[in-house]
Each structure stands twice: as C-alpha cells, then as structure tokens.
Short mmCIF file of C-alpha atoms and ligand atoms in Angstrom, two decimals:
data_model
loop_
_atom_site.label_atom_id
_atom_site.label_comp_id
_atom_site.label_asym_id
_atom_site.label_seq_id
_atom_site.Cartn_x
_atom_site.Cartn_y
_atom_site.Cartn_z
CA UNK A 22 103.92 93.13 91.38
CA UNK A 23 106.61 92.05 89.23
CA UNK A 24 106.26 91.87 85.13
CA UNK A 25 108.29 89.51 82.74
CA UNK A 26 109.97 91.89 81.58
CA UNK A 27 110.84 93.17 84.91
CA UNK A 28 111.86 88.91 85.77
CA UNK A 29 114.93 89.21 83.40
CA UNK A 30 118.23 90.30 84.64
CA UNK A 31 120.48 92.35 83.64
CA UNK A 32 123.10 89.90 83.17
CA UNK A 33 122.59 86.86 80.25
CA UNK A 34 122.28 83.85 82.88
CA UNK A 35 118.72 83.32 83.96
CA UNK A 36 117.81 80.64 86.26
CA UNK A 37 115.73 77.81 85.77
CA UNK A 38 112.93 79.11 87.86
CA UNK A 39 112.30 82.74 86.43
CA UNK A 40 113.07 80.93 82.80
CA UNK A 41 110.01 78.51 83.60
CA UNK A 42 108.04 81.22 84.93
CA UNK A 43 108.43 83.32 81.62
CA UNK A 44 108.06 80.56 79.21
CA UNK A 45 104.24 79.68 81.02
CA UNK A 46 103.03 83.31 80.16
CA UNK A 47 104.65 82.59 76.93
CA UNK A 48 102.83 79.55 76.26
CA UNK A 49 99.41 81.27 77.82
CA UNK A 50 100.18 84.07 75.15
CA UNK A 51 101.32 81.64 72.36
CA UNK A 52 97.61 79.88 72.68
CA UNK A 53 95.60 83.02 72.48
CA UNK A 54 97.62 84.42 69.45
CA UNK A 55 96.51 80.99 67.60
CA UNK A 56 93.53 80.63 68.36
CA UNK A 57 92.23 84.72 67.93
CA UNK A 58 94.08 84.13 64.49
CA UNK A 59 91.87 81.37 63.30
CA UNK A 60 88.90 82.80 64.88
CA UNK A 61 89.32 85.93 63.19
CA UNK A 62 89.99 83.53 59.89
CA UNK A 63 86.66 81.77 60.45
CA UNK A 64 84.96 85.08 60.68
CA UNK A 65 86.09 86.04 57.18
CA UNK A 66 84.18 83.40 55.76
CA UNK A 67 81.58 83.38 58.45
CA UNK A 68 81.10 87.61 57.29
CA UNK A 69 81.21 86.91 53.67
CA UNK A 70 78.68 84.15 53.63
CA UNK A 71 76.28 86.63 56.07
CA UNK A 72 76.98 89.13 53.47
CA UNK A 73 78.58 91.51 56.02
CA UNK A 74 81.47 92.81 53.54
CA UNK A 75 82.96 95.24 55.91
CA UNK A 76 82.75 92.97 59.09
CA UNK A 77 84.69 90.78 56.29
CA UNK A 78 87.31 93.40 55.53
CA UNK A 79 87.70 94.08 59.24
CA UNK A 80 88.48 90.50 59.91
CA UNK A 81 91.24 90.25 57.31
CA UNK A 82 92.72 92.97 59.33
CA UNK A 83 92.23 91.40 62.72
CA UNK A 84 93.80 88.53 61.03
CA UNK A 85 96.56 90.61 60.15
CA UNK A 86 96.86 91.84 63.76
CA UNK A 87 96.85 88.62 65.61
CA UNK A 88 99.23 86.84 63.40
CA UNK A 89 101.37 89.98 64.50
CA UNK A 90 100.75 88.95 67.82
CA UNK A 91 101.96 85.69 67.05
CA UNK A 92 105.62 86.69 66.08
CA UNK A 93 105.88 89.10 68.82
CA UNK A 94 105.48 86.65 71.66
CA UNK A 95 108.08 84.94 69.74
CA UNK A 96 109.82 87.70 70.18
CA UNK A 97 109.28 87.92 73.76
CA UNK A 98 107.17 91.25 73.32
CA UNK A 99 104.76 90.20 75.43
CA UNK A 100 103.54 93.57 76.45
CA UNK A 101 102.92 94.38 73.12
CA UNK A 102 101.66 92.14 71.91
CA UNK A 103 98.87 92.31 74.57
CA UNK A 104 97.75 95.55 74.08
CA UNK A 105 97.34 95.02 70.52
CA UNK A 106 95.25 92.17 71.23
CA UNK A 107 93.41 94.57 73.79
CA UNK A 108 92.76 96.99 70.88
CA UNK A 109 91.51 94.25 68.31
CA UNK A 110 89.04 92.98 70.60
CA UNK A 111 88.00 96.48 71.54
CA UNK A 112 87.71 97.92 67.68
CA UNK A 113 86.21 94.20 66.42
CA UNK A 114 83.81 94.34 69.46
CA UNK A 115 82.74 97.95 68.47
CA UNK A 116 82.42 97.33 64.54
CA UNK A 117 80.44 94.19 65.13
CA UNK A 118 77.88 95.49 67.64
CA UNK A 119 77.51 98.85 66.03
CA UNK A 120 76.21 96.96 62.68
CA UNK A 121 74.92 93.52 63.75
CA UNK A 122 73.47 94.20 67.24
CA UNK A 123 74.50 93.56 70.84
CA UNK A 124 72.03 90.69 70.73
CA UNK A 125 75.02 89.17 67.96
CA UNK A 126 77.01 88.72 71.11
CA UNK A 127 80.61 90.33 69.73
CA UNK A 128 81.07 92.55 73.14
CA UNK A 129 81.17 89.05 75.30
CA UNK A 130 85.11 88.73 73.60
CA UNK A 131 85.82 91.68 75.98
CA UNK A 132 85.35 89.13 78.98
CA UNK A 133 88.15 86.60 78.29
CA UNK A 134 90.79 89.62 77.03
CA UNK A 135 90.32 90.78 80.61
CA UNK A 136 90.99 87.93 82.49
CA UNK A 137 93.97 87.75 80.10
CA UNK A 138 95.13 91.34 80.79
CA UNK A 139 94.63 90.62 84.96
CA UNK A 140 96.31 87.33 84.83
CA UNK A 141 99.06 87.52 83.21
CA UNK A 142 102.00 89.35 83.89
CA UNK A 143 102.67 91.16 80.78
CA UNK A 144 102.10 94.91 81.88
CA UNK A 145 102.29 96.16 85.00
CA UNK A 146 99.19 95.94 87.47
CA UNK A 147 97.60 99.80 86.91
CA UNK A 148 97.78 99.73 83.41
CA UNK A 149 96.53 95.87 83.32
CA UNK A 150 93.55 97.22 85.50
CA UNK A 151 93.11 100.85 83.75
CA UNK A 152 92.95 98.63 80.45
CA UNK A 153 90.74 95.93 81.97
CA UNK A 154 88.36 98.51 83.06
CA UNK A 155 88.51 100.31 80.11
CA UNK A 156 87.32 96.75 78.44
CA UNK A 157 84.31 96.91 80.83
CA UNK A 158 83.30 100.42 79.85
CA UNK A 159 82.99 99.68 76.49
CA UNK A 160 80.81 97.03 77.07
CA UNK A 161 78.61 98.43 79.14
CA UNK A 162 78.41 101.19 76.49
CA UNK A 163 77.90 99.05 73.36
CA UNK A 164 75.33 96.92 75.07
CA UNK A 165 73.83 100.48 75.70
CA UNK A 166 74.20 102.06 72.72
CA UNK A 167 73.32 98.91 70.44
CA UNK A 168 70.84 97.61 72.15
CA UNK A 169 68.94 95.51 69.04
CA UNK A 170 69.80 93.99 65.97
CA UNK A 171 68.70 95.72 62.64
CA UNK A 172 66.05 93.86 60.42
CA UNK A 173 68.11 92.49 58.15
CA UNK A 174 70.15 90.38 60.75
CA UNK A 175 67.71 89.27 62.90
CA UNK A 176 67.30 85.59 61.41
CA UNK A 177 70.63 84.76 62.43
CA UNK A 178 71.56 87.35 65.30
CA UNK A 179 70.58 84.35 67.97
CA UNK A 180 72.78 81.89 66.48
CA UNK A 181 75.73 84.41 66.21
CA UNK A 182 75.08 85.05 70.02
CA UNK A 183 75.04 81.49 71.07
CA UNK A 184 78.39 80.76 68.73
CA UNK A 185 79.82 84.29 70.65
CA UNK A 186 79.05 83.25 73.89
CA UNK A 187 80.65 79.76 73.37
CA UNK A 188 83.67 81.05 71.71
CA UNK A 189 84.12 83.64 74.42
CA UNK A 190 83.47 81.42 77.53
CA UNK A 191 85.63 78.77 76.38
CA UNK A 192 88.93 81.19 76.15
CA UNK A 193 87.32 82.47 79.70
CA UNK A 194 87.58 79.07 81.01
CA UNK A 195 90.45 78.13 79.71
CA UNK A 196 92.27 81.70 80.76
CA UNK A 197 91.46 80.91 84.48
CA UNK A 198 92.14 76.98 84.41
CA UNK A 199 95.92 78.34 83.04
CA UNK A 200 96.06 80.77 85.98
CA UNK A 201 95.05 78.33 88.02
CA UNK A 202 97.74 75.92 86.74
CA UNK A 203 100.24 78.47 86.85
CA UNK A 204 99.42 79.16 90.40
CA UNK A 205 99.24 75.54 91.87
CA UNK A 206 103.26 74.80 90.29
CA UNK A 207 104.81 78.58 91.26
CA UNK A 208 103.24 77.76 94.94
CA UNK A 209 104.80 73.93 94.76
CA UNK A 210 107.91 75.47 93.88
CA UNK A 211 107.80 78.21 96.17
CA UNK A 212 107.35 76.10 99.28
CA UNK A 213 110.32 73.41 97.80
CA UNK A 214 112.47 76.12 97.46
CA UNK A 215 111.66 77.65 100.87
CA UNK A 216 111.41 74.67 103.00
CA UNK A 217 113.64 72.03 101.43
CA UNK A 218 117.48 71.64 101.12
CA UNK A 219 118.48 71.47 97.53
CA UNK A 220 121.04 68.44 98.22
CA UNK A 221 119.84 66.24 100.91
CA UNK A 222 115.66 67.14 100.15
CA UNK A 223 115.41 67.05 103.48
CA UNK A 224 113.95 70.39 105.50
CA UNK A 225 116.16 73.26 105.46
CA UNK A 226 117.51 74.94 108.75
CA UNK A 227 114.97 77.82 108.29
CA UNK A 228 112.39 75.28 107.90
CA UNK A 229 113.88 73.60 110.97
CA UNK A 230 113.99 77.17 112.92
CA UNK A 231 110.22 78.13 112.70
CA UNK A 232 109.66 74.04 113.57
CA UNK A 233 111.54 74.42 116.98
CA UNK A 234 109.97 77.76 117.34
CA UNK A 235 106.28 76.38 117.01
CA UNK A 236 107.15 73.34 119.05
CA UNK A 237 108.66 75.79 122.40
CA UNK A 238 105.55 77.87 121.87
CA UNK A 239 103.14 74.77 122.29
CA UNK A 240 105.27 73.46 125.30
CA UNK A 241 104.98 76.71 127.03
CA UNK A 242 101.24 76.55 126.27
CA UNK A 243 100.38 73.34 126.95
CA UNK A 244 103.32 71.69 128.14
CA UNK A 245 103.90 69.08 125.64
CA UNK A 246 107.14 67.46 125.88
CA UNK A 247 109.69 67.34 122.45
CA UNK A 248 113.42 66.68 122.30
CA UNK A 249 115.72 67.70 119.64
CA UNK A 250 118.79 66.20 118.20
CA UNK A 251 121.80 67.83 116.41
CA UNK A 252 124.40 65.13 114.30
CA UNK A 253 127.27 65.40 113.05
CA UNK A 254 129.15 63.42 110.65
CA UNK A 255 132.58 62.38 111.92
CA UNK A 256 135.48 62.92 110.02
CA UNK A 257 133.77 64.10 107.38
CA UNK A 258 137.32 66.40 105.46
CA UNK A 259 138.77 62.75 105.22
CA UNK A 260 136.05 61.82 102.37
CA UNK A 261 136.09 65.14 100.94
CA UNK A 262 140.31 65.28 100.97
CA UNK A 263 140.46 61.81 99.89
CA UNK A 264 137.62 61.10 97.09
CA UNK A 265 136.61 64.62 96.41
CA UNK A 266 133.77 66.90 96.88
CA UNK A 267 131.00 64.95 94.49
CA UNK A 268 132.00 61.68 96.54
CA UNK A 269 131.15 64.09 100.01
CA UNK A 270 127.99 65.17 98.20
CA UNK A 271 126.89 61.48 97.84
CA UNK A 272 127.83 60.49 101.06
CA UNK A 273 126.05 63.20 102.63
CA UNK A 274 122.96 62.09 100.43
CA UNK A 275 123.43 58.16 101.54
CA UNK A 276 123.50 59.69 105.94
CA UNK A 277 120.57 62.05 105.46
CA UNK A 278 118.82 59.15 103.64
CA UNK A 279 119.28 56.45 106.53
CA UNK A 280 118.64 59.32 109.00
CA UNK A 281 115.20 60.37 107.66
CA UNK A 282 114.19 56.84 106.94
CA UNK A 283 114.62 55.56 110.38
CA UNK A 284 112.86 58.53 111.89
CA UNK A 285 109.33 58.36 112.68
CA UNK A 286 106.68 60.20 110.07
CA UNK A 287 105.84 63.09 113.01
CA UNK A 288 109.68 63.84 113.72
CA UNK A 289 110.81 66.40 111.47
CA UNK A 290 114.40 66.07 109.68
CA UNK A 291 116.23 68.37 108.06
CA UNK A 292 119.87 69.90 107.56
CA UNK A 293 121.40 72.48 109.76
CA UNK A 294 123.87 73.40 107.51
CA UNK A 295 127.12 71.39 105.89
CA UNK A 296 127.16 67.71 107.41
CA UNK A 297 125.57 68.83 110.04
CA UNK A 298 122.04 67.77 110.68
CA UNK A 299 118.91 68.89 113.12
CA UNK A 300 116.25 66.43 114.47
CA UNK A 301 112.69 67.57 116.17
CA UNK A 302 110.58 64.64 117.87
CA UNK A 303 107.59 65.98 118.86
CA UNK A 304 105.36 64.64 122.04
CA UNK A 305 107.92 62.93 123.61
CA UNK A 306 110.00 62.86 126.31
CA UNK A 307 114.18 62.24 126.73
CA UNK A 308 113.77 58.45 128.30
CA UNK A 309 110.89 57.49 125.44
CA UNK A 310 113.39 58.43 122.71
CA UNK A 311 117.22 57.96 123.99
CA UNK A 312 117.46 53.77 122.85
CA UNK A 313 116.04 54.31 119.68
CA UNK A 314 118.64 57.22 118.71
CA UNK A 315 121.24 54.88 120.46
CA UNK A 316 120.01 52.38 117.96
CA UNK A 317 120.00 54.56 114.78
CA UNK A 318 123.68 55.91 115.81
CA UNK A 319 124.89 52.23 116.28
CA UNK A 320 123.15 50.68 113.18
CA UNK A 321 124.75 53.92 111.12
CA UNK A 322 128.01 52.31 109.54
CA UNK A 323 125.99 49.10 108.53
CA UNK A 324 123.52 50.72 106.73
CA UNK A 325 125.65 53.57 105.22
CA UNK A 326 128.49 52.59 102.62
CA UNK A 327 130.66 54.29 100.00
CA UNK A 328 131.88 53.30 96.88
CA UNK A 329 135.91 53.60 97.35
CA UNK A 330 135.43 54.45 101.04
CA UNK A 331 136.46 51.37 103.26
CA UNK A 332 136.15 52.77 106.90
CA UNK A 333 133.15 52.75 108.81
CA UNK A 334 130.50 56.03 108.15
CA UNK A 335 129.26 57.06 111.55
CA UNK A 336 127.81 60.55 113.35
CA UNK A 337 128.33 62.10 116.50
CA UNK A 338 124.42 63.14 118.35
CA UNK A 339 123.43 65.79 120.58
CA UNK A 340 120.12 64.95 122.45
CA UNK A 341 118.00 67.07 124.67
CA UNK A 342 114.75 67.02 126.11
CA UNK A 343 113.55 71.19 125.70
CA UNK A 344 113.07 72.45 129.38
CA UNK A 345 109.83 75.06 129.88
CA UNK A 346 110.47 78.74 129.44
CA UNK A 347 114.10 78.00 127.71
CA UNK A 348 115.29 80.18 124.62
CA UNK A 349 115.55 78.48 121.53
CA UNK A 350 118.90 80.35 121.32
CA UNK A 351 119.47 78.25 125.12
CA UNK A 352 117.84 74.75 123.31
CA UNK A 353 120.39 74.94 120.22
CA UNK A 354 123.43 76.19 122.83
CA UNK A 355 122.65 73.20 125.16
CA UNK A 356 122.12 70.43 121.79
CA UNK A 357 125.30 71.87 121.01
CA UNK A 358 127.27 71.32 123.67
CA UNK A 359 126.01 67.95 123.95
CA UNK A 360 127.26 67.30 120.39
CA UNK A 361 130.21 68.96 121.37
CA UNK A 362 130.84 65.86 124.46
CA UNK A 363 130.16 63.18 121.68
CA UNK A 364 133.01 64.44 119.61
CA UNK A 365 135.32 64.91 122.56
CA UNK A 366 134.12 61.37 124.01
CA UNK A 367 135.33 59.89 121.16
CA UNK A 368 132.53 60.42 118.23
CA UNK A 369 130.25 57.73 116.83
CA UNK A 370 127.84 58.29 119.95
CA UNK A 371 125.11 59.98 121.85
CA UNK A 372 125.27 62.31 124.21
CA UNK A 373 121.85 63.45 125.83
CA UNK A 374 120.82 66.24 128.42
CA UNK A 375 118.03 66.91 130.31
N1 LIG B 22 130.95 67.44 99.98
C1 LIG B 22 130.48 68.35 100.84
N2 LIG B 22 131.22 68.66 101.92
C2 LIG B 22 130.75 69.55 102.79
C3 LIG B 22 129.50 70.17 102.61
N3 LIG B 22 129.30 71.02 103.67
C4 LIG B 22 130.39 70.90 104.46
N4 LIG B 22 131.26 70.02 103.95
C5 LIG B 22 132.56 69.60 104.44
O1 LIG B 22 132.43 69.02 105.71
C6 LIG B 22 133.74 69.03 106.31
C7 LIG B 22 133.60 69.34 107.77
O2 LIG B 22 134.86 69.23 108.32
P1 LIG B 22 135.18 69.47 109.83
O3 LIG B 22 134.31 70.59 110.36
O4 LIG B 22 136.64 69.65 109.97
O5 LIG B 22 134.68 68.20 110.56
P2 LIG B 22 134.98 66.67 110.35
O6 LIG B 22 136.08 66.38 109.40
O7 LIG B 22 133.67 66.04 110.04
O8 LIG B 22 135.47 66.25 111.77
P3 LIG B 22 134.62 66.10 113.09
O9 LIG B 22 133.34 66.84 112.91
O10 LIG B 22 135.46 66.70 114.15
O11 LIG B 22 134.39 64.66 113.28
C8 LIG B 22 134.57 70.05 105.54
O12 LIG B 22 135.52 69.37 104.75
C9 LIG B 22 133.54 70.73 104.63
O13 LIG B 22 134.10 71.12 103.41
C10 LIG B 22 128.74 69.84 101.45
O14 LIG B 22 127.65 70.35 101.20
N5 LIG B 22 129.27 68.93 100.60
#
C-alpha cells in the first residue's frame, strides 16, 4: 500500500492521475485542518463561559496546533500533519475526560481521527493501524478510568455529550462519504485507463484479448457461435505523409467513430493497435453477419470525410466465424490472413473464413 509521499517521482513531471490522486487527500486534509481549527476556537469560548479555565488554555493551544496543521498540508506534509492531529485529539480527549467526565463525550473525537488515519494515505498502513489502535486504547481507557462527571459539571455534562457526539459523527460521516467518493472516481478511472484506448475511446486490445478469450471459453462450453473481425485502414502513410500526424489522429477518430456506431450494442469494438482495429460479435454465426459488414465496408467512404483529404477513406476486413477447440493465437492467425487477402485483393473489402 502506496503513500503520497511514496506517489511522487523522483523526477519533477507528475501526471495528471497521481496529481489528482494527491490533491483529493489534500483537500480531505485541508477540510479537517479547518474545521478542528474552529472547533477548537468554539471551545475557547465554550470553556470560558463553563468556567473550565484550563480546558480554555488547552484549547488556545489546540488552536495553535491545528492552524499548524493547516500550513503543513499546504505544504504537502501530509504525514505530519496527521500525526499531530492524532496527538491533539489524543491529549484534548484525555484533558477533557479526566476533568469533565466521560459522560461529557470528548473521547467520541477519537472515532472520526481514526477513520481519518485508515483512510487516507498519509502514513503508511502499520503505523496508520498501530496509531488507529492506539486511538482505541485510549478510549477504552478513559471511558474506564473516568467513568462519571464530577458535581460541579453535571448540569451541563448531557448537553456537552449530545454537542460531542454530533460534532464527532458528523466528521465520521463525512470522513467515509470522502472515502467513498475517492473510491468510486480512482475505480472509474482505473477501469478507463485499463479498458479504453486513450485516442479512439474505443476498447483497448487488452480489453479486446480477455473479450475473445471469454467468448472461446463459452463456445467450447456451450457452443455458442461468435465471429470476429480485424480492419485495416488502407493507405493510411498517405494521410499521415501528406497532412501530418494530428490530421491521421483525426482521421483515425472519424473511422473508429463510424465503425462503433454502426455496430450493434452486444458487439464489442475496440483498437488492436495503430489503424488497425478488432471486432467481436457475439451469438452469431458467419452467414448472419457477412452482408451487414459488406454493408459497413461499402458505406465507409460516404460516411467518413477529411478536411483537405479528397480521396475516398475506406478499410480492408478480415472476417471469421471461431471454429470449436481453436487457439485464440489460431483465431487472430486465421482473421489475419483473411485481412491479409483483402489487401492483396485489392483493399476496400471483405474477406471472410469459415
Ligand atoms: N496519425 C497516426 N498514425 C498512426 C497511428 N498508428 C499508426 N499510424 C500510422 O499508420 C500507418 C500505417 O502504414 P502502413 O502499415 O504502411 O499501412 P497503410 O499505409 O495503411 O497501407 P495498407 O495497410 O497496406 O493499406 C503508418 O504511417 C503509421 O505511422 C496513430 O496512432 N496515429
């Protein structure tokens, strides 16, 4: 398990992705720094107006620690800055409960620093759990050691739990809605990133790959026929040599666009690799399929155009029907060589094999 620290590299470039995924615990940190310093302002006043001059002393410290906290995550500390949050809430926690009570409710702040220390990446995972535990021990202790409020604070000790517990659940909440957040958009990104071409958006070959895997394994099972279809973009150096490689880029954007649209929503898409492309129809067999891939290669250069770019865009298709008990190694050899026959036959057509 990886810390932030441990996300930067050594050189000054950082990508966009581990960038994002330090600013979030950033932004998680930023929030708690702000709003433990105004709590811990409140409290002044709260301890002062209970009479509670050292609990009022205490919190002008605390103050002084989490605005400290506040400059370090600016600073991109974020490791210490959360242990000297863990040690405020631990001391404060202490000093409260030892003179107002664990009935006051100060120990419950323990809770949300915990789920704070697990969840976010700021020290590595054994001290994040020695400290989280630690956390636990102590309040097990205080509520064991402080068991009742003293005389003197027992007229307000239930509404001083009640604002505790509120205070501290709504950090709790809010702690594990972030992590939750956090989670949903690193696990969106993580399957864009490994499923989906960065150019094109349509599936990448690895994608593709465990596709035509799962697809020979449920033919050999059950027998359910699928063909596959491998294209090629003819001539494509002549775009690239005569408009340049951005022009290519857009042109490859324009064929994968008309490809995937006039697929079906079951088949799956995606790019093999340069302007070549990969095509999986699922339940279906060679003579369902053939005239409508006949149609999509004819219909190609009227539906595909190019700014600057005057002749007519077409693709070269290998089709195949998978036979049982072939290799997917055998399946891509046998599209290929199909694709192969369309180039030597002339391009701008399909060549199938069953
Ligand atoms: N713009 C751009 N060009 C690419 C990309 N990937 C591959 N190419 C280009 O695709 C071209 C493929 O050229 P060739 O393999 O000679 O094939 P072709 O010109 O299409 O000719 P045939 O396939 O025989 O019809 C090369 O110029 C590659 O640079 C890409 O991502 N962007």
């Amino acid at each position: 398990m990886v810390t932030t620290s441990q996300l930067k590299h050594q050189h000054p470039f950082t990508s966009n992705h581990v960038s994002n995924s330090l600013e979030q615990t950033t932004q998680i940190l930023n929030i708690t720094s702000a709003a433990g310093s105004i709590a811990h302002f409140i409290f002044i006043f709260l301890f002062i107006y209970l009479d509670q001059t050292t609990l009022a002393w205490l919190n002008v410290l605390s103050l002084g620690a989490w605005l400290l906290t506040v400059r370090l995550n600016r600073l991109k500390q974020h490791n210490i800055s959360i242990l000297i949050m863990s040690a405020e809430i631990t001391v404060h926690a202490f000093f409260a409960t030892s003179i107002l009570g664990a009935d006051a409710g100060f120990q419950y702040y323990l809770w949300p620093m915990t789920l704070l220390m697990m969840t976010t990446p700021s020290l590595n995972i054994i001290w994040s759990t020695a400290i989280a535990l630690l956390h636990m021990a102590t309040f097990a202790l205080l509520v064991l050691l402080y068991p009742s409020q003293e005389e003197a604070v027992a007229s307000y000790s239930s509404t001083l739990f009640i604002m505790n517990l509120i205070c501290a659940s709504i950090p709790f909440i809010a702690a594990a809605a972030l992590t939750r957040l956090t989670y949903m958009s690193q696990y969106e990104l993580m399957v864009k990133l490994a499923e989906k071409d960065e150019l094109t958006k349509l599936f990448n070959r690895r994608f593709a790959l465990e596709a035509l895997t799962f697809y020979m394994k449920q033919q050999s099972k059950n027998g359910t026929p699928f063909c596959i279809s491998l294209v090629d973009v003819d001539h494509f150096k002549q775009v690239n040599d005569q408009l340049g490689h951005n022009k290519g880029d857009e042109a490859l954007i324009k064929i994968s666009d008309y490809l995937s649209q006039s697929m079906r929503a079951t088949d799956i898409s995606s790019r093999w690799g340069g302007e070549e492309f990969l095509f999986i129809f699922p339940n279906v067999e060679l003579a369902q399929i053939q005239q409508r891939i006949e149609n999509i290669c004819q219909d190609m250069p009227n539906n595909v155009s190019l700014e600057g770019w005057d002749k007519a865009i077409s693709c070269s298709f290998g089709l195949i029907q998978i036979d049982a008990n072939e290799t997917v190694e055998d399946a891509l050899k046998r599209v290929d060589d199909s694709l192969y026959q369309a180039k030597k036959n002339g391009r701008y057509q399909v060549v199938s094999d069953h």
